[in-house]
XYZ file of N, CA, C and O in Angstrom:
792
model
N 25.619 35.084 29.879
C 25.770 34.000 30.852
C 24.680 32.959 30.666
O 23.482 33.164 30.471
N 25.383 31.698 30.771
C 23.934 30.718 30.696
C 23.584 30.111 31.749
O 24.430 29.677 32.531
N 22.513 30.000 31.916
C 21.553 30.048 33.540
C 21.477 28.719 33.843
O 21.305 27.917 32.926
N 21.591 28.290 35.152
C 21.914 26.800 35.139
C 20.463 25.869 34.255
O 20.624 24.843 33.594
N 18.956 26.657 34.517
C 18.280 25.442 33.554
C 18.223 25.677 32.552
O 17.185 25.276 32.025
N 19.302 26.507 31.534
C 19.072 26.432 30.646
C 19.839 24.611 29.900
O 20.650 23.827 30.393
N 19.146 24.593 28.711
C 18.700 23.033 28.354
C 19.837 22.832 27.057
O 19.870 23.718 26.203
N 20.453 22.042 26.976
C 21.269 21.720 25.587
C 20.950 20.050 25.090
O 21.225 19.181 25.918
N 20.581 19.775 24.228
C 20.701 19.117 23.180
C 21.962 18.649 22.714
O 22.321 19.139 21.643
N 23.381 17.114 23.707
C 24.250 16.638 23.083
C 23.683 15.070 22.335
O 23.131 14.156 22.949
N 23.902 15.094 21.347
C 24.071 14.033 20.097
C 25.458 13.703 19.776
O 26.263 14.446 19.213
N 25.702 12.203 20.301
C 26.894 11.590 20.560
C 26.780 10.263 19.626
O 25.775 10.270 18.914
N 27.454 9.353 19.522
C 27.225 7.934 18.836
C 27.941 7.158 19.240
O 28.888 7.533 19.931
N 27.635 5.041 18.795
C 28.369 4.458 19.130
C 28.454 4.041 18.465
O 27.333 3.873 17.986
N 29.608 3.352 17.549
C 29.582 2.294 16.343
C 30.073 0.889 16.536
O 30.730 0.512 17.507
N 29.796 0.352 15.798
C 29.971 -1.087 16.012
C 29.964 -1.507 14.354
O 28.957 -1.714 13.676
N 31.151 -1.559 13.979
C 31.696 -1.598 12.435
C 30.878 -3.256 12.242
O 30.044 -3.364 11.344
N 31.135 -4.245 12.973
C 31.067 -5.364 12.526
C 29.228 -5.662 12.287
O 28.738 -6.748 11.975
N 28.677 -4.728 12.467
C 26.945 -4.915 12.254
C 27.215 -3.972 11.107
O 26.694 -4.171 10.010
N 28.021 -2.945 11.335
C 27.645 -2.029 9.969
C 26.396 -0.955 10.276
O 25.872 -0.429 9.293
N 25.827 -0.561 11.823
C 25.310 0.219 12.229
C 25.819 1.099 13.173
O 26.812 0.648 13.744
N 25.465 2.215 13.529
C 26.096 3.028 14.656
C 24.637 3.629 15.208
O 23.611 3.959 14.612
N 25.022 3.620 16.650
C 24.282 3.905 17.332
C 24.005 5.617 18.003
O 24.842 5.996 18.823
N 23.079 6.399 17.710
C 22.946 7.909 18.284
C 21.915 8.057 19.069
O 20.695 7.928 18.968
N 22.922 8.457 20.146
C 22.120 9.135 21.125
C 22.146 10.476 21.534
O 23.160 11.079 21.887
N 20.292 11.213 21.446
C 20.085 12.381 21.852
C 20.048 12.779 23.539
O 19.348 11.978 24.157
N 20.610 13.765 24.331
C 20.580 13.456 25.671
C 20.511 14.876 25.855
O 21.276 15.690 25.338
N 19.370 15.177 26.767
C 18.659 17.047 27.293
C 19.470 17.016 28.280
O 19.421 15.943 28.882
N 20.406 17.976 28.807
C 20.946 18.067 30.035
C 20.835 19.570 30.193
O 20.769 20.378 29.267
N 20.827 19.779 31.206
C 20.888 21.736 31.835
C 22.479 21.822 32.024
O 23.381 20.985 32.062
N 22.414 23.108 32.118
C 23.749 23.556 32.216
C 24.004 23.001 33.918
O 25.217 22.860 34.080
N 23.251 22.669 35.150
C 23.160 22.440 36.015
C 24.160 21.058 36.531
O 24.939 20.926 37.475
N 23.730 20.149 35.448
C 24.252 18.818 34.919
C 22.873 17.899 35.218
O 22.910 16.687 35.431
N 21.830 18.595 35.194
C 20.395 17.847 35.330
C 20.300 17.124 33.917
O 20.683 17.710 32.904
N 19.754 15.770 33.874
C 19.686 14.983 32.556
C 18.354 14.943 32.375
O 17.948 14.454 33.430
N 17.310 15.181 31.606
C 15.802 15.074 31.642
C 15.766 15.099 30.019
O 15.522 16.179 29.480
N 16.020 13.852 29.152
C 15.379 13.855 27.829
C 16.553 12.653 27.574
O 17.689 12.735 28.041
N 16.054 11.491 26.723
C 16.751 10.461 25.902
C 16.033 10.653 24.552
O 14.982 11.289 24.470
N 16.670 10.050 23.446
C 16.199 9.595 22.593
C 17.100 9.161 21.774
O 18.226 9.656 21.818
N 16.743 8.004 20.731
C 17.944 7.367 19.947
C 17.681 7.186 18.687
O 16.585 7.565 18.272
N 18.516 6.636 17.892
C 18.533 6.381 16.137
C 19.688 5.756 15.815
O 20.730 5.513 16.422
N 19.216 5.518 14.568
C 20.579 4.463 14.197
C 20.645 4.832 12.325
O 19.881 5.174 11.422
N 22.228 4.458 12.561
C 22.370 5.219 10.832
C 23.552 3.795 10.552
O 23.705 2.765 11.209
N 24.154 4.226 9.460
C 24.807 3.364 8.514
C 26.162 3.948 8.697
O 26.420 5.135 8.496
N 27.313 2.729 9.230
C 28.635 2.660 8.828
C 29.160 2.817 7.957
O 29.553 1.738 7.513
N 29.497 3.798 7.247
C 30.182 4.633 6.357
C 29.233 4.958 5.005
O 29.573 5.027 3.824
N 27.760 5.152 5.702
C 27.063 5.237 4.733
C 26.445 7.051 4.812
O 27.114 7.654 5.651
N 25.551 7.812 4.256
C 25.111 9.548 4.025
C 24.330 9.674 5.170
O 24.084 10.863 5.367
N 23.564 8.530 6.474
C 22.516 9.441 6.395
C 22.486 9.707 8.309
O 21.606 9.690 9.169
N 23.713 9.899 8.291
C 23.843 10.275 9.612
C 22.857 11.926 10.084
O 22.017 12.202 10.941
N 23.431 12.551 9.172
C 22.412 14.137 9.324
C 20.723 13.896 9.692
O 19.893 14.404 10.445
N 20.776 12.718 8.594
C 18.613 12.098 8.819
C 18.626 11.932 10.684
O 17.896 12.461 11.522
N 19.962 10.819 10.862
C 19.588 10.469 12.446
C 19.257 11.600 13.112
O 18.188 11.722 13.710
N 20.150 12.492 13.050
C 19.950 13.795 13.951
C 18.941 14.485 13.938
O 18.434 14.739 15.030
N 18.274 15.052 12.629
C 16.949 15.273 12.669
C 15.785 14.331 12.996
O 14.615 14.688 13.136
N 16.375 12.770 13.126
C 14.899 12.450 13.606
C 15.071 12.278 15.249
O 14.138 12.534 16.011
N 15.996 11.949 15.577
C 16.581 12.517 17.112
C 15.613 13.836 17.429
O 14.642 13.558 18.133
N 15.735 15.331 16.988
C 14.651 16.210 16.857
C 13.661 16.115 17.205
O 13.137 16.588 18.214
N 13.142 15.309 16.192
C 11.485 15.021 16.090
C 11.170 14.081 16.910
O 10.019 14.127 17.344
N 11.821 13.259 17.250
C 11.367 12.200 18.337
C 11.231 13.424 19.725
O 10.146 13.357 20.303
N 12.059 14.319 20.185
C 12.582 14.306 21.429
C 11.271 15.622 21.752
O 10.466 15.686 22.681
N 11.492 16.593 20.525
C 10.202 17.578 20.321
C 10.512 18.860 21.479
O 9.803 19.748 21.954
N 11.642 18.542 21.619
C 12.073 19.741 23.064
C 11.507 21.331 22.792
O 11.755 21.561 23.976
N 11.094 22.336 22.413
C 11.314 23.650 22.105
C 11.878 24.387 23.432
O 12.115 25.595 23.430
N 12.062 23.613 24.492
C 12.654 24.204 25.869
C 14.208 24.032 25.332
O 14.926 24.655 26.114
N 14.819 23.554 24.519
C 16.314 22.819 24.264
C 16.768 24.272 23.527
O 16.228 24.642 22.485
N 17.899 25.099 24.246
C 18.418 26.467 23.175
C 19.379 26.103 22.699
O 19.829 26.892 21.867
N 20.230 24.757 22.928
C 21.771 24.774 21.637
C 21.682 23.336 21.755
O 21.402 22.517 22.631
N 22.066 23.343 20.400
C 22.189 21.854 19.942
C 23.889 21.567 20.315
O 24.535 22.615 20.322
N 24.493 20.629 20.544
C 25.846 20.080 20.650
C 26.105 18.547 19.751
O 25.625 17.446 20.020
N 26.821 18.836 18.871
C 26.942 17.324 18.169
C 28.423 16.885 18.376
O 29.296 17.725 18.157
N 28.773 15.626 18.783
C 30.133 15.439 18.897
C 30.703 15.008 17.096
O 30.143 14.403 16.181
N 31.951 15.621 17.215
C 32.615 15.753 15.737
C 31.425 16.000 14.767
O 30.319 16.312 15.208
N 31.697 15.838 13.301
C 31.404 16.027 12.555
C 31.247 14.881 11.441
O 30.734 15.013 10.330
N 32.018 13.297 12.209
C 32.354 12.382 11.007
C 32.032 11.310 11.465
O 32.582 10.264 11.122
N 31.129 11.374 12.282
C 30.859 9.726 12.892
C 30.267 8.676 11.864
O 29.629 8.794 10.819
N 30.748 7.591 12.600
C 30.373 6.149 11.571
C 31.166 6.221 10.195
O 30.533 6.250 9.139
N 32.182 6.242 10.208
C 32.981 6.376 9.289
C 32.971 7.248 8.169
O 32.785 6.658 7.105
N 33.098 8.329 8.102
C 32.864 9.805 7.484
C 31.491 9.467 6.857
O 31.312 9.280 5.653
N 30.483 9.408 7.880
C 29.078 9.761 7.596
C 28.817 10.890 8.033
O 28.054 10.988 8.994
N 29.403 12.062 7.421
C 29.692 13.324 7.679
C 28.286 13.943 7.953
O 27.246 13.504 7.462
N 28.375 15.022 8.798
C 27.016 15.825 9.229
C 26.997 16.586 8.257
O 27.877 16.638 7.398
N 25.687 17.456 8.305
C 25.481 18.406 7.216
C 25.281 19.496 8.566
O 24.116 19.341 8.930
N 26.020 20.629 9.528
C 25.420 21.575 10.451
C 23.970 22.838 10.080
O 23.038 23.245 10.774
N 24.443 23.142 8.546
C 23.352 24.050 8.342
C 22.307 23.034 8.162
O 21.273 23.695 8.255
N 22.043 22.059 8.000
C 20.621 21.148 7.448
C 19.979 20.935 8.656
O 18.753 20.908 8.759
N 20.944 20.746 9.805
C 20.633 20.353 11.181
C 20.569 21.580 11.798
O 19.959 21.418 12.855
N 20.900 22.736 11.660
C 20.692 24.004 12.308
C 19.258 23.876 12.142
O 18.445 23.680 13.045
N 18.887 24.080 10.186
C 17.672 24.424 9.913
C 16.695 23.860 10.621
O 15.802 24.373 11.296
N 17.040 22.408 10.327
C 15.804 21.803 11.537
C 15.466 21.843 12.471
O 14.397 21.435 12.925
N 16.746 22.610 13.221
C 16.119 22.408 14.907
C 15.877 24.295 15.036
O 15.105 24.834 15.829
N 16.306 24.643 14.549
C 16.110 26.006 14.481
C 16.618 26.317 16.058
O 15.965 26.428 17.096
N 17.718 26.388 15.853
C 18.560 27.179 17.066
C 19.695 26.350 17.106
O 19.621 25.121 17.092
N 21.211 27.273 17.179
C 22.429 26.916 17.208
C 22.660 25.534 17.141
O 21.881 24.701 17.603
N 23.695 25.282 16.587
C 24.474 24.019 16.962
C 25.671 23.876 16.891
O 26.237 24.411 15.937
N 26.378 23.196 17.761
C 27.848 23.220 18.184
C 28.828 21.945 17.879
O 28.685 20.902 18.517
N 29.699 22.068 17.001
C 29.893 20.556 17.080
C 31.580 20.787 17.744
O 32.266 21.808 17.689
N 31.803 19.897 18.153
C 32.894 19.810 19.323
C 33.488 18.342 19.132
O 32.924 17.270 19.352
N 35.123 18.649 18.538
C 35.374 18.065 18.480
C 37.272 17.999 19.332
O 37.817 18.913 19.951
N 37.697 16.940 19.103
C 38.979 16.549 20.196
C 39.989 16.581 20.170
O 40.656 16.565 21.205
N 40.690 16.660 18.568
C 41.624 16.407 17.679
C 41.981 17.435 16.611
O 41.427 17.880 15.606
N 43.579 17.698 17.488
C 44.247 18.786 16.225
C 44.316 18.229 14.989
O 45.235 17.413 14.928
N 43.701 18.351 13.978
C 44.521 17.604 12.515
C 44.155 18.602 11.055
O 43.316 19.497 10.947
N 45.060 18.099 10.091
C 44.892 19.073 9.261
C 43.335 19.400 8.200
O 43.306 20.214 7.277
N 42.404 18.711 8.557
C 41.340 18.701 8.013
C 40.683 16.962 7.159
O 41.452 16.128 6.682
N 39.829 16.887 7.173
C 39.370 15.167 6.927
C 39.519 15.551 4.945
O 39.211 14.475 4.433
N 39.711 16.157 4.258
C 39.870 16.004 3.335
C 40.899 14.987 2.498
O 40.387 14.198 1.704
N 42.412 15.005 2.683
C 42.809 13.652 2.503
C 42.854 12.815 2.713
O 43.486 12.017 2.020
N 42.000 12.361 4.159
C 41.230 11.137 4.733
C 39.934 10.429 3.704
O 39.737 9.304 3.244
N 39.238 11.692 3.643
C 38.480 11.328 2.445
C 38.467 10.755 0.654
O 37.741 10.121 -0.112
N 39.857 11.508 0.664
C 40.125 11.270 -0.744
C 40.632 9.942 -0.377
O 40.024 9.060 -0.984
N 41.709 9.425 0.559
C 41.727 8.106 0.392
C 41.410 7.297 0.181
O 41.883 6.416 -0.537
N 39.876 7.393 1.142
C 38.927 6.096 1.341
C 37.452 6.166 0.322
O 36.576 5.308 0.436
N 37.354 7.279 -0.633
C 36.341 7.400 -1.335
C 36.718 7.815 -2.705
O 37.656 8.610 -2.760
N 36.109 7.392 -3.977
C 36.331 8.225 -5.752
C 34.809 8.306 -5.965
O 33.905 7.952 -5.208
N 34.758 8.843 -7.143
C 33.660 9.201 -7.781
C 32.623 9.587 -6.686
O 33.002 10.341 -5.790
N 31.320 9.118 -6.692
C 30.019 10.023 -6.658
C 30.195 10.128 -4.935
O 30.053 11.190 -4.329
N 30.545 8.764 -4.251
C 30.694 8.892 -2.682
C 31.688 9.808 -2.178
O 31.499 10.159 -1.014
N 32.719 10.294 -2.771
C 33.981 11.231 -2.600
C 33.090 12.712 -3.202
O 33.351 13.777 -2.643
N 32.347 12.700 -4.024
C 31.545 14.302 -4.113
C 30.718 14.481 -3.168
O 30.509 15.612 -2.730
N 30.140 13.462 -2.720
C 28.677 13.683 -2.045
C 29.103 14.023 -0.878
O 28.630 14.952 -0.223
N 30.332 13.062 -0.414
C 30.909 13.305 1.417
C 32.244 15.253 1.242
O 32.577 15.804 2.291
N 32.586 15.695 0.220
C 33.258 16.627 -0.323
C 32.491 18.614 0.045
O 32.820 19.718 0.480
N 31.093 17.678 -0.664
C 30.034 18.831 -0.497
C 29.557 18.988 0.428
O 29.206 20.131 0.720
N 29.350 18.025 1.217
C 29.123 18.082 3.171
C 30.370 18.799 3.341
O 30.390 19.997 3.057
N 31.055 18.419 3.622
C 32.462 19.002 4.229
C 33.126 20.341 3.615
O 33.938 20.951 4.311
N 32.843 20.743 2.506
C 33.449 21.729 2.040
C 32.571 23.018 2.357
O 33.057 24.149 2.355
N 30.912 22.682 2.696
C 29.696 23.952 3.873
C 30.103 23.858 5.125
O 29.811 24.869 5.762
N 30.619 23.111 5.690
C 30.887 23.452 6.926
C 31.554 24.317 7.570
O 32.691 24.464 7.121
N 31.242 25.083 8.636
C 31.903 26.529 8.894
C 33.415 25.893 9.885
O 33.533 24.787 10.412
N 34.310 26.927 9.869
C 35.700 26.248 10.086
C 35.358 26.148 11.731
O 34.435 26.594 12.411
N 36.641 25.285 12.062
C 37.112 24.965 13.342
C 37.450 26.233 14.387
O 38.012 27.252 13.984
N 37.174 26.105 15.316
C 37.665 27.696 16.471
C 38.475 26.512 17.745
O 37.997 25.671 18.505
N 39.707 26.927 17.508
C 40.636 26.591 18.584
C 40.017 26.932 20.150
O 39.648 28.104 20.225
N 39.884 26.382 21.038
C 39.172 26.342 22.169
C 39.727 25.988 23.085
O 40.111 24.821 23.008
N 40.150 26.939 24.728
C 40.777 26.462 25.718
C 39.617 26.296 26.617
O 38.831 27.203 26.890
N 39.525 24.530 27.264
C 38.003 24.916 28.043
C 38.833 23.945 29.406
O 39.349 22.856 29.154
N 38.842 24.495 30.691
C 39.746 24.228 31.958
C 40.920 24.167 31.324
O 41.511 25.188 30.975
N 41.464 22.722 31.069
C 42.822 22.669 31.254
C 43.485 21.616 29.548
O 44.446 20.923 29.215
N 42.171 22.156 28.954
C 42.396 21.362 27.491
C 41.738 21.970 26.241
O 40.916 22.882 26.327
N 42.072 21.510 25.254
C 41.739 22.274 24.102
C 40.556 21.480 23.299
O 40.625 20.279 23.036
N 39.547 22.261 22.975
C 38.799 21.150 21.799
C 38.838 22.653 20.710
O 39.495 23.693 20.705
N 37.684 22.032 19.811
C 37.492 22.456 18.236
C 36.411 22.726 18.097
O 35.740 21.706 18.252
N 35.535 23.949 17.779
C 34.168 23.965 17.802
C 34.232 24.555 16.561
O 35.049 25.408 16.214
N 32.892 23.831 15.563
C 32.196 24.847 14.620
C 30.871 24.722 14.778
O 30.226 23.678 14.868
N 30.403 26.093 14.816
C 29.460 26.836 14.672
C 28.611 27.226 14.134
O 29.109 28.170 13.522
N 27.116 27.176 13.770
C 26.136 27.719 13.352
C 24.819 28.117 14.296
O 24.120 27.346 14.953
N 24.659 30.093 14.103
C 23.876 30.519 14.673
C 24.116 31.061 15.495
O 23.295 31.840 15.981
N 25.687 30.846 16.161
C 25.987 31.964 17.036
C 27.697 32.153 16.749
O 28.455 31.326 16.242
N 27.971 33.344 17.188
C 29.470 33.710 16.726
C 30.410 33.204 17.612
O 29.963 32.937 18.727
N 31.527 33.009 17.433
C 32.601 32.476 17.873
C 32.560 32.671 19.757
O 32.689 31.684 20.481
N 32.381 33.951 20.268
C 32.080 34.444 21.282
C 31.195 33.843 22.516
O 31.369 33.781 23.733
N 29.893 33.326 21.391
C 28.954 32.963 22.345
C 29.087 31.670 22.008
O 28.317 31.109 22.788
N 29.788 30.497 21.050
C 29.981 29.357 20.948
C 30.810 28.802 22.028
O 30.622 27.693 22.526
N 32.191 30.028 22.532
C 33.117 29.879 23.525
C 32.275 29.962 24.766
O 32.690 29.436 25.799
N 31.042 30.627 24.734
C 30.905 30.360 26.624
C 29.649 29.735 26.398
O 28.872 30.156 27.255
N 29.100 28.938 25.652
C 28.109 27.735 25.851
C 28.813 26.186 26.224
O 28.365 25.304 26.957
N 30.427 26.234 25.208
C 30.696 24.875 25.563
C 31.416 25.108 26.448
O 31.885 24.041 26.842
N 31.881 26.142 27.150
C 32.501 25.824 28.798
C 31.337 26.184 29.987
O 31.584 25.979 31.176
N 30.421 26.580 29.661
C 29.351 26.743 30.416
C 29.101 25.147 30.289
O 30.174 24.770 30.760
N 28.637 24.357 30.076
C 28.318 22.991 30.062
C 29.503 22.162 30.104
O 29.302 20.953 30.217
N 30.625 22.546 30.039
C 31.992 21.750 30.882
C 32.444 22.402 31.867
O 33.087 23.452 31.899
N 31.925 21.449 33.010
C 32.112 22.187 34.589
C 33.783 21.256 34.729
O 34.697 21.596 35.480
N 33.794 20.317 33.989
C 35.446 19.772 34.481
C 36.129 18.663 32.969
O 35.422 18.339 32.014
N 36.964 18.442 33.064
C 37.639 18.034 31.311
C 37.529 19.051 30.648
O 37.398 20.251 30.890
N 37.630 18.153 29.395
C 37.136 19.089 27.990
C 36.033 18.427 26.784
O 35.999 18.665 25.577
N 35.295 17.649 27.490
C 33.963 17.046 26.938
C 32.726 17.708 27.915
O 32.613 17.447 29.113
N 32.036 18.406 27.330
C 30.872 18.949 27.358
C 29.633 18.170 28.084
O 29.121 17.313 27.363
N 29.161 18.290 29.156
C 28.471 17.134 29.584
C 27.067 16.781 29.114
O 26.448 15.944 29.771
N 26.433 17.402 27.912
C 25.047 16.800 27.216
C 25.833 15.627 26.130
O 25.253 14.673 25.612
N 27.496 16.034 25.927
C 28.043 15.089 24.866
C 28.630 14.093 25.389
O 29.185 13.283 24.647
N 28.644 13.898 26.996
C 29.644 13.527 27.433
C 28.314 12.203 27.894
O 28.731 11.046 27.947
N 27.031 12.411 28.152
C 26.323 11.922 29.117
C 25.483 11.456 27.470
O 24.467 10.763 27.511
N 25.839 11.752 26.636
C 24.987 11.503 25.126
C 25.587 9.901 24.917
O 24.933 8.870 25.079
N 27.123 10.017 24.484
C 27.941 9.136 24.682
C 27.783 7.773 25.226
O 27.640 6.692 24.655
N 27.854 8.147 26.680
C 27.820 7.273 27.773
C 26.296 6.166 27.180
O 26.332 5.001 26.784
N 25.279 6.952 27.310
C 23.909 6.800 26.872
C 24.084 5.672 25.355
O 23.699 4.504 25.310
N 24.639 6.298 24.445
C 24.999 5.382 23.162
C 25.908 4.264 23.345
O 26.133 3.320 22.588
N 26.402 4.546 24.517
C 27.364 2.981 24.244
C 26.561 1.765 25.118
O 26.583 0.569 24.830
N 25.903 2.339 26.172
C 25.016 1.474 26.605
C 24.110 0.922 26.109
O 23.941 -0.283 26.297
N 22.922 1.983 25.003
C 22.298 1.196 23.756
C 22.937 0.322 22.793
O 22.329 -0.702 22.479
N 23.892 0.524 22.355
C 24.729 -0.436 21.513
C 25.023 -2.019 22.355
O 24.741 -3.209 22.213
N 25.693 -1.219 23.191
C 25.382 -2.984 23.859
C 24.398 -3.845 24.267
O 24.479 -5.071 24.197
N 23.337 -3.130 24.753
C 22.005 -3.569 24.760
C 21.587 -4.591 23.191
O 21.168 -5.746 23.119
N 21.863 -3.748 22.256
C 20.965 -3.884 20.610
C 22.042 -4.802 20.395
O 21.844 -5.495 19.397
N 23.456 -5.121 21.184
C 24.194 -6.341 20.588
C 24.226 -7.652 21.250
O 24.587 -8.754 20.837
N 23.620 -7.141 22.722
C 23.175 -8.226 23.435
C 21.356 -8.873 22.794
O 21.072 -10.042 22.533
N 20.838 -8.191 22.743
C 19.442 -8.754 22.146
C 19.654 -9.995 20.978
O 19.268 -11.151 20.804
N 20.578 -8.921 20.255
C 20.725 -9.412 18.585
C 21.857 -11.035 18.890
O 21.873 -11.968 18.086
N 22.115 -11.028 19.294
C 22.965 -11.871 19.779
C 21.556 -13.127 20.576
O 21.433 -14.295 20.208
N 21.000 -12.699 21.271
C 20.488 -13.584 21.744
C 19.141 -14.207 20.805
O 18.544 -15.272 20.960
N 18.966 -13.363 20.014
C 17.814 -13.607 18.805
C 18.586 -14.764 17.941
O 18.175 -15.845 17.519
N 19.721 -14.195 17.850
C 20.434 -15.443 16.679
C 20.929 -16.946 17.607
O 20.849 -17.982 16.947
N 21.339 -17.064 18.825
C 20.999 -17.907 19.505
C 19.675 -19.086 19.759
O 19.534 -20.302 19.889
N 18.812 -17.777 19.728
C 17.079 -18.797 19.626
C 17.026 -19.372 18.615
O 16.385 -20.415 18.488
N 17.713 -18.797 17.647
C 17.202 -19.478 16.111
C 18.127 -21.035 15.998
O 17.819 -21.996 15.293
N 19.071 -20.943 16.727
C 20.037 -22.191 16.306
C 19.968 -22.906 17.217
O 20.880 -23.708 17.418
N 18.826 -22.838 18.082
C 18.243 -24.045 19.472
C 16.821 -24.984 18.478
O 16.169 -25.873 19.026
């Protein structure tokens, strides 16, 4: 059973194709639905180094009170695919990635949109990753894979932290958190390029 302060670690993102950046946000929530930790990063639209964001998300946030990591999907910013064991290693304790969508796997998605060295590099991410676990959490289904804990205890961490839907609320409140930075960093940027043409 997980105890209401116990602490999770959701890492969510926002993208914004037309800058060609995406925005991640780290967000500490208790199983309680208490929020006590931000932190953010920014990676590249359909570029490798989304996994870096997450580990420096980590190191910025420095939690050792945080026992499961939660990452939403696996392919954000346009298959800037995660690496889970690289990001396990670093944070050293579980991580969950949770995702929304029945489909047959991002592999002929990939082959579409990538050849040569970018189609191996995004191939070898995706081909370590541990499989999908079909998931009934209230009254909907998500997709979890797993590293660090077995199927069992992956099933009652992400409904322990979904008290209602089927979004997880450190991913749900991670989210929320990233789309508000994004608009922030597009309102600034916007107003920087304004000053310049006064």
């Amino acid at each position: 059973m997980v105890k209401p302060g116990t602490r999770a670690l959701g890492i969510a993102e926002s993208t914004d194709e037309a800058s060609g950046r995406c925005t991640f946000c780290g967000a500490v929530v208790r199983a309680d639905r208490a929020a006590d930790g931000f932190a953010f990063a920014t990676a590249t639209v359909g570029g490798l180094d989304a996994t870096d964001a997450v580990c420096a998300l980590l190191d910025r946030l420095n939690r050792p009170d945080v026992q499961y990591l939660l990452v939403s999907g696996v392919a954000p910013a346009w298959f800037n695919l995660l690496d889970l064991h690289r990001i396990a290693a670093t944070a050293d304790r579980p991580v969950l990635s949770v995702s929304y969508e029945d489909c047959p796997g991002l592999e002929p998605a990939l082959r579409a949109q990538f050849d040569g060295e970018a189609l191996d590099s995004r191939l070898a991410i995706y081909d370590r990753l541990p499989p999908r676990q079909r998931l009934r959490v209230n009254d909907e289904t998500v997709f979890v894979r797993s590293v660090g804990v077995d199927d069992d205890e992956a099933a009652r961490v992400v409904r322990a932290y979904t008290p209602a839907g089927g979004r997880p609320e450190p991913l749900r409140v991670a989210r929320l958190a990233a789309r508000g930075a994004r608009a922030w960093r597009d309102e600034e940027t916007f107003a920087d390029d304004s000053d310049r043409h006064e």
